[in-house]
XYZ file of C-alpha atoms in Angstrom:
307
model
C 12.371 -29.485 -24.451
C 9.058 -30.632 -22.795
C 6.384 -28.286 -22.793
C 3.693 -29.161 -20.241
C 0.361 -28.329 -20.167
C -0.241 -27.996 -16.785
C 1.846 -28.842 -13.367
C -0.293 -30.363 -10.277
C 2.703 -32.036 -8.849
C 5.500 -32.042 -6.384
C 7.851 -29.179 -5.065
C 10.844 -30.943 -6.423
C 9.039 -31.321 -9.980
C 7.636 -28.130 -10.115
C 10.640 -26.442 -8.888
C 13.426 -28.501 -11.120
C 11.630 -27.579 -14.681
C 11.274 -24.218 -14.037
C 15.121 -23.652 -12.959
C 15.705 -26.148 -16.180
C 14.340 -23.208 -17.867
C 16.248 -20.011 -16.519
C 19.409 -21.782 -17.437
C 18.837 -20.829 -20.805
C 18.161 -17.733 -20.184
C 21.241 -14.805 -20.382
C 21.619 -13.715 -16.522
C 22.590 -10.406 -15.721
C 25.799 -9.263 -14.086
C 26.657 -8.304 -10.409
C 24.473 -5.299 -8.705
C 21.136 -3.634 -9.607
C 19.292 -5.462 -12.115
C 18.763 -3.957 -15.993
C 15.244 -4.047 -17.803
C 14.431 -6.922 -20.421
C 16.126 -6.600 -23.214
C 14.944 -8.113 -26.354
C 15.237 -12.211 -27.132
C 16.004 -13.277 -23.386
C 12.709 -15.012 -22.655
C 11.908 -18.457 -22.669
C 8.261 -19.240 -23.505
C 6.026 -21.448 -21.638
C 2.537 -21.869 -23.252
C 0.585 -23.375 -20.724
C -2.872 -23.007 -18.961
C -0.315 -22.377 -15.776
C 1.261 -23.995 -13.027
C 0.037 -24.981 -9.804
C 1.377 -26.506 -6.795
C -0.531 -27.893 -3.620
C 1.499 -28.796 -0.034
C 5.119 -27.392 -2.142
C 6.824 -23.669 -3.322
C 6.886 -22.681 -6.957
C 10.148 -20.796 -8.057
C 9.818 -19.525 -11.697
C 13.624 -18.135 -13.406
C 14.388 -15.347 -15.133
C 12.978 -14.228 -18.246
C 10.683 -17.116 -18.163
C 7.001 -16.312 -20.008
C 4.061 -18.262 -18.329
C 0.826 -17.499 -19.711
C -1.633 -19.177 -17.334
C -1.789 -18.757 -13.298
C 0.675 -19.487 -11.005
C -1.735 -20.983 -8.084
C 0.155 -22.604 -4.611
C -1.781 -23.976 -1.295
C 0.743 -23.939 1.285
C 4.002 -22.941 -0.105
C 5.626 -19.785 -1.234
C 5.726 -18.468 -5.315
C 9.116 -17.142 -6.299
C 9.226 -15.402 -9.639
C 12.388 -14.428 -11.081
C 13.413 -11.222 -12.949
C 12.366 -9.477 -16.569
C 10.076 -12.261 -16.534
C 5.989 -12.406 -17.450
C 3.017 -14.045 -16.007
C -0.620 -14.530 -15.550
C -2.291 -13.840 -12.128
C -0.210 -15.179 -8.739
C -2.093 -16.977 -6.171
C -0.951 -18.265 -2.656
C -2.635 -19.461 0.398
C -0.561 -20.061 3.338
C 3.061 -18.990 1.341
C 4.747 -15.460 0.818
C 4.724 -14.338 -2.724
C 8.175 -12.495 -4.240
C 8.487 -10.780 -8.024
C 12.049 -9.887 -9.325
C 12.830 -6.733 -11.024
C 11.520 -5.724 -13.723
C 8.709 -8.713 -14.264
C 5.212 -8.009 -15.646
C 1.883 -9.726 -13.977
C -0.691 -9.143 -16.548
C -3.520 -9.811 -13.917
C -3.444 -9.382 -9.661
C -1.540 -10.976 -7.070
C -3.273 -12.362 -3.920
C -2.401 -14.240 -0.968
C -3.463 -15.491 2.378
C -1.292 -15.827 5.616
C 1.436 -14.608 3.468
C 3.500 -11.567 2.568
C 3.945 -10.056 -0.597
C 7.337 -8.390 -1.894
C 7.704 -6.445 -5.623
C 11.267 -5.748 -6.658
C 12.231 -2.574 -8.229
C 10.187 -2.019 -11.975
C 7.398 -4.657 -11.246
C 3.958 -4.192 -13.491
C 1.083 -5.478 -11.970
C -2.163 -5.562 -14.239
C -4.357 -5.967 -11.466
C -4.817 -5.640 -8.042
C -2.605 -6.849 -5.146
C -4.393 -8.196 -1.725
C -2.709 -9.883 1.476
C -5.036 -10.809 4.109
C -2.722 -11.431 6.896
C 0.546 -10.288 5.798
C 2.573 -6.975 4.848
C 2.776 -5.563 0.789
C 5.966 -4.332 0.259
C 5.900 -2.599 -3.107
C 9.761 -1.263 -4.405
C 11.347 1.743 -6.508
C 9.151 2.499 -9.878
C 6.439 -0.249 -9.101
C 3.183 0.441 -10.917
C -0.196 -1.358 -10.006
C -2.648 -0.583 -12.673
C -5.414 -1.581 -9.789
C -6.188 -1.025 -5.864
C -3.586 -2.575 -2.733
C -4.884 -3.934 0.208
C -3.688 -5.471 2.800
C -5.777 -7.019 6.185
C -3.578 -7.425 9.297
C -0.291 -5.911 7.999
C 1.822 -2.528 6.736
C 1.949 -1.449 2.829
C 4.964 0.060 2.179
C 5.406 1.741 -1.385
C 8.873 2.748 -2.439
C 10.508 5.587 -4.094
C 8.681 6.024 -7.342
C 6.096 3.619 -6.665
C 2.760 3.951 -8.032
C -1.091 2.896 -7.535
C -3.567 3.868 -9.927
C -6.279 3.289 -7.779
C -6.519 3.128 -3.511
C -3.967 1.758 -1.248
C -5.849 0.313 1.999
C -5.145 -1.387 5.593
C -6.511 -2.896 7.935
C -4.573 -2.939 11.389
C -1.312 -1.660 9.738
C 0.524 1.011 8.809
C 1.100 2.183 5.235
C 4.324 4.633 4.257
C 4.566 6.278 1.077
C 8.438 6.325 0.337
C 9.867 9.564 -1.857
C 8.037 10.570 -5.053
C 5.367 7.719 -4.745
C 1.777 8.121 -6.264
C -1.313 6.660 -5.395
C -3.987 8.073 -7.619
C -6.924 7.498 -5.201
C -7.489 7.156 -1.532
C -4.559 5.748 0.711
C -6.707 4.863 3.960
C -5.895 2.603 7.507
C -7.701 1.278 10.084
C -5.267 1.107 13.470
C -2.319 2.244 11.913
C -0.557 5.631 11.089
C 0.001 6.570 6.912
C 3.130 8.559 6.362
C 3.834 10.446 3.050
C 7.999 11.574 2.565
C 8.619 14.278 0.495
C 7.419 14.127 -3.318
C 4.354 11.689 -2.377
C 1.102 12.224 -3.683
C -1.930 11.493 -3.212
C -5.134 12.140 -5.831
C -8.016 11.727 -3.317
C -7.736 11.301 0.746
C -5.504 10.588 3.458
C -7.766 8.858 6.229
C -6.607 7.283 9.225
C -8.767 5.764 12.180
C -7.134 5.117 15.533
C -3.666 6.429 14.114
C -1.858 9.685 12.603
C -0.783 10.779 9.892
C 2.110 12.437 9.065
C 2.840 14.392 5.829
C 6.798 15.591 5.284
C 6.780 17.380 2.112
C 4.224 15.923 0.420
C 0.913 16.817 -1.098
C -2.375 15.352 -0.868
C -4.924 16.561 -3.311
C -8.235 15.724 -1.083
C -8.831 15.604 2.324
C -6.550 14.307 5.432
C -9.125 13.227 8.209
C -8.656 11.640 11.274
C -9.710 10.254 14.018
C -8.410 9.453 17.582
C -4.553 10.043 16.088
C -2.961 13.181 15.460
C -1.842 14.756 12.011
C 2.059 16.752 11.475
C 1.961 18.791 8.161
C 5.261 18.871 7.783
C 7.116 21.844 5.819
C 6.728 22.015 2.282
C 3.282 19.833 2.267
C 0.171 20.890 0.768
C -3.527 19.552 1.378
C -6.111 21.098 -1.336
C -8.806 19.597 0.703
C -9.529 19.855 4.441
C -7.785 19.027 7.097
C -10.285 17.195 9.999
C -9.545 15.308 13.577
C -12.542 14.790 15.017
C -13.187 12.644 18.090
C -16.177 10.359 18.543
C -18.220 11.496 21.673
C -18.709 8.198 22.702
C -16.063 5.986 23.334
C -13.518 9.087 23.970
C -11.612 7.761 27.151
C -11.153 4.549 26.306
C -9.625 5.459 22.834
C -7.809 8.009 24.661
C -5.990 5.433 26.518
C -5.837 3.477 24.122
C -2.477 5.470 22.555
C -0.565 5.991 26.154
C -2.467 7.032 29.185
C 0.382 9.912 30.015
C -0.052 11.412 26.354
C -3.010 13.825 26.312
C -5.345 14.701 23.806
C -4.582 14.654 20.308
C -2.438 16.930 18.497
C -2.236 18.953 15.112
C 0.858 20.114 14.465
C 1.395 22.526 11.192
C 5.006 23.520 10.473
C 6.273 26.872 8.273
C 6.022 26.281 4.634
C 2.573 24.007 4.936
C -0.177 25.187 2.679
C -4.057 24.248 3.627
C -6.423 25.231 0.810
C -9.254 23.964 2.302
C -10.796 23.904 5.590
C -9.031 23.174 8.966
C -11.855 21.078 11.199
C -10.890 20.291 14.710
C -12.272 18.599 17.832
C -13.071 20.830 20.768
C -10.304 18.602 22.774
C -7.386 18.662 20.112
C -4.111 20.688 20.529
C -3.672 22.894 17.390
C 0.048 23.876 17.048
C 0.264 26.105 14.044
C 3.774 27.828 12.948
C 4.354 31.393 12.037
C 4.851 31.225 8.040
C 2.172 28.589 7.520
C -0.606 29.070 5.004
C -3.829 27.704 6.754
C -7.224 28.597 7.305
C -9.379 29.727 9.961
C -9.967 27.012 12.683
C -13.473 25.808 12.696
C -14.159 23.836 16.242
C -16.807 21.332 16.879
C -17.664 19.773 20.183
C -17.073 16.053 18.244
C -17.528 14.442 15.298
C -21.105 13.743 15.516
C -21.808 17.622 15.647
C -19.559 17.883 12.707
C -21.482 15.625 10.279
C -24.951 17.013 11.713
C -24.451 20.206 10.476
C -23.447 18.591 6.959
C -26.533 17.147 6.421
């Protein structure tokens, strides 16, 4: 079998060797996929592949130990497979079960979908386009995506800070992100079992805890924040408003709305301190463990004093 050294070519060359080399590779049956087992990976020792104008699929159980680089077209990487770092411009990126990246995974103009048991080395960064992280995925770095939602699945986890830029990013069951999870124009939802080692921030959205725990701070501004029974902050809990600016970002959710609103169900525990704007609706439950309300006329009042 030919072993190249490098691939600058074609789709249909790029595309054809690769497949040449997941037919020798022991496929597994119908329905959820099963971890590697040992002896069902094909080697490729290379400095990587890379294709310009043209996709990249990679098969199953396939070992590439350089890059996989494209320039307009997608990367396709099959499962219990292992690679370098993943690179696309222009072209959504997709992982099968089960595969290892040993470095990060970045793309432009392009999404990014892990498949249940991915290992990521590094970090993984869209700029334009949504992260969509499965069941048990671990990134050993940060996630961030520019113009578009991070979702991490049941299990999921992020050793370092999950980040957004006009999008949304939802925490599915029992998912971990062992630093900040933060979002610019977009709301950050937590289902029950997430976690969270630092903060929960959101600007110009809400966020929404249902059972799950945050270990820093949740703060917020111009959104609202639901705590959820059975979800615990050790930090505080702060929506402040800007003084400046208030109206428009007002109407900026939906003109018939109202202020903001902080909503604290039975069975929430606050073990910090609970920091609200002057013009926020606090709804707090009977059976809720929470502190004293501290009101401030705005944020800018609220980060004098802390100086």
């Amino acid at each position: 079998m030919m072993r190249p050294n490098a691939f600058t070519h074609s789709r249909a060359t790029v595309t054809c060797a690769l497949i040449a080399l997941a037919w020798l590779v022991p496929t597994p049956g119908e329905g959820q996929a099963t971890p590697p087992s040992e002896g069902a990976r094909i080697s490729v020792d290379s400095r990587g592949l890379e294709s310009r104008n043209g996709p990249i699929q990679v098969g199953d159980g396939v070992i590439v130990s350089g890059s996989i680089s494209a320039r307009n077209g997608a990367i396709s990487i099959g499962e219990r497979s292992e690679v370098g770092t993943v690179d696309s411009r222009n072209g959504r990126i997709s992982i099968g079960s089960y595969t290892t990246v040993l470095g990060g995974i970045s793309t432009r103009n392009g999404t990014i979908v892990l498949e249940r048991g991915v290992t990521v080395g590094g970090d993984v960064v869209s700029r334009i386009g949504r992260i969509n992280l499965g069941e048990e995925v671990e990134i050993e770095g940060s996630v961030e995506s520019r113009n578009g939602a991070v979702t991490l699945g049941s299990g999921a986890r992020v050793d370092r800070n999950v980040e957004t830029r006009n999008g949304t990013i939802t925490m599915g069951a029992r998912a971990r992100v062992d630093q900040d999870v933060e979002t610019r124009n977009g709301t950050v939802t937590l289902e029950p079992g997430a976690w969270v080692g630092g903060s929960a921030i959101s600007r110009n959205g809400s966020i929404r805890l249902d059972g799950a725990h945050v270990a820093g701070d949740i703060d917020v501004r111009n959104g609202d924040i639901h705590l959820a029974s059975g979800s615990r902050v050790d930090g505080n809990v702060i929506l402040l408003l800007p003084r400046e600016g208030w109206l428009s970002s007002l109407f900026s959710f939906d003109s018939d709305r109202g202020s903001p609103v902080i909503r604290i169900d039975a069975g929430t525990q606050i073990h910090g301190r609970l920091i609200v704007d002057e013009r926020v609706t606090l709804e707090i439950a009977p059976g809720a463990i929470v502190p004293e309300p501290e009101v401030f006329s705005g944020r800018e009042e609220w980060e004098g004093r802390r100086r």
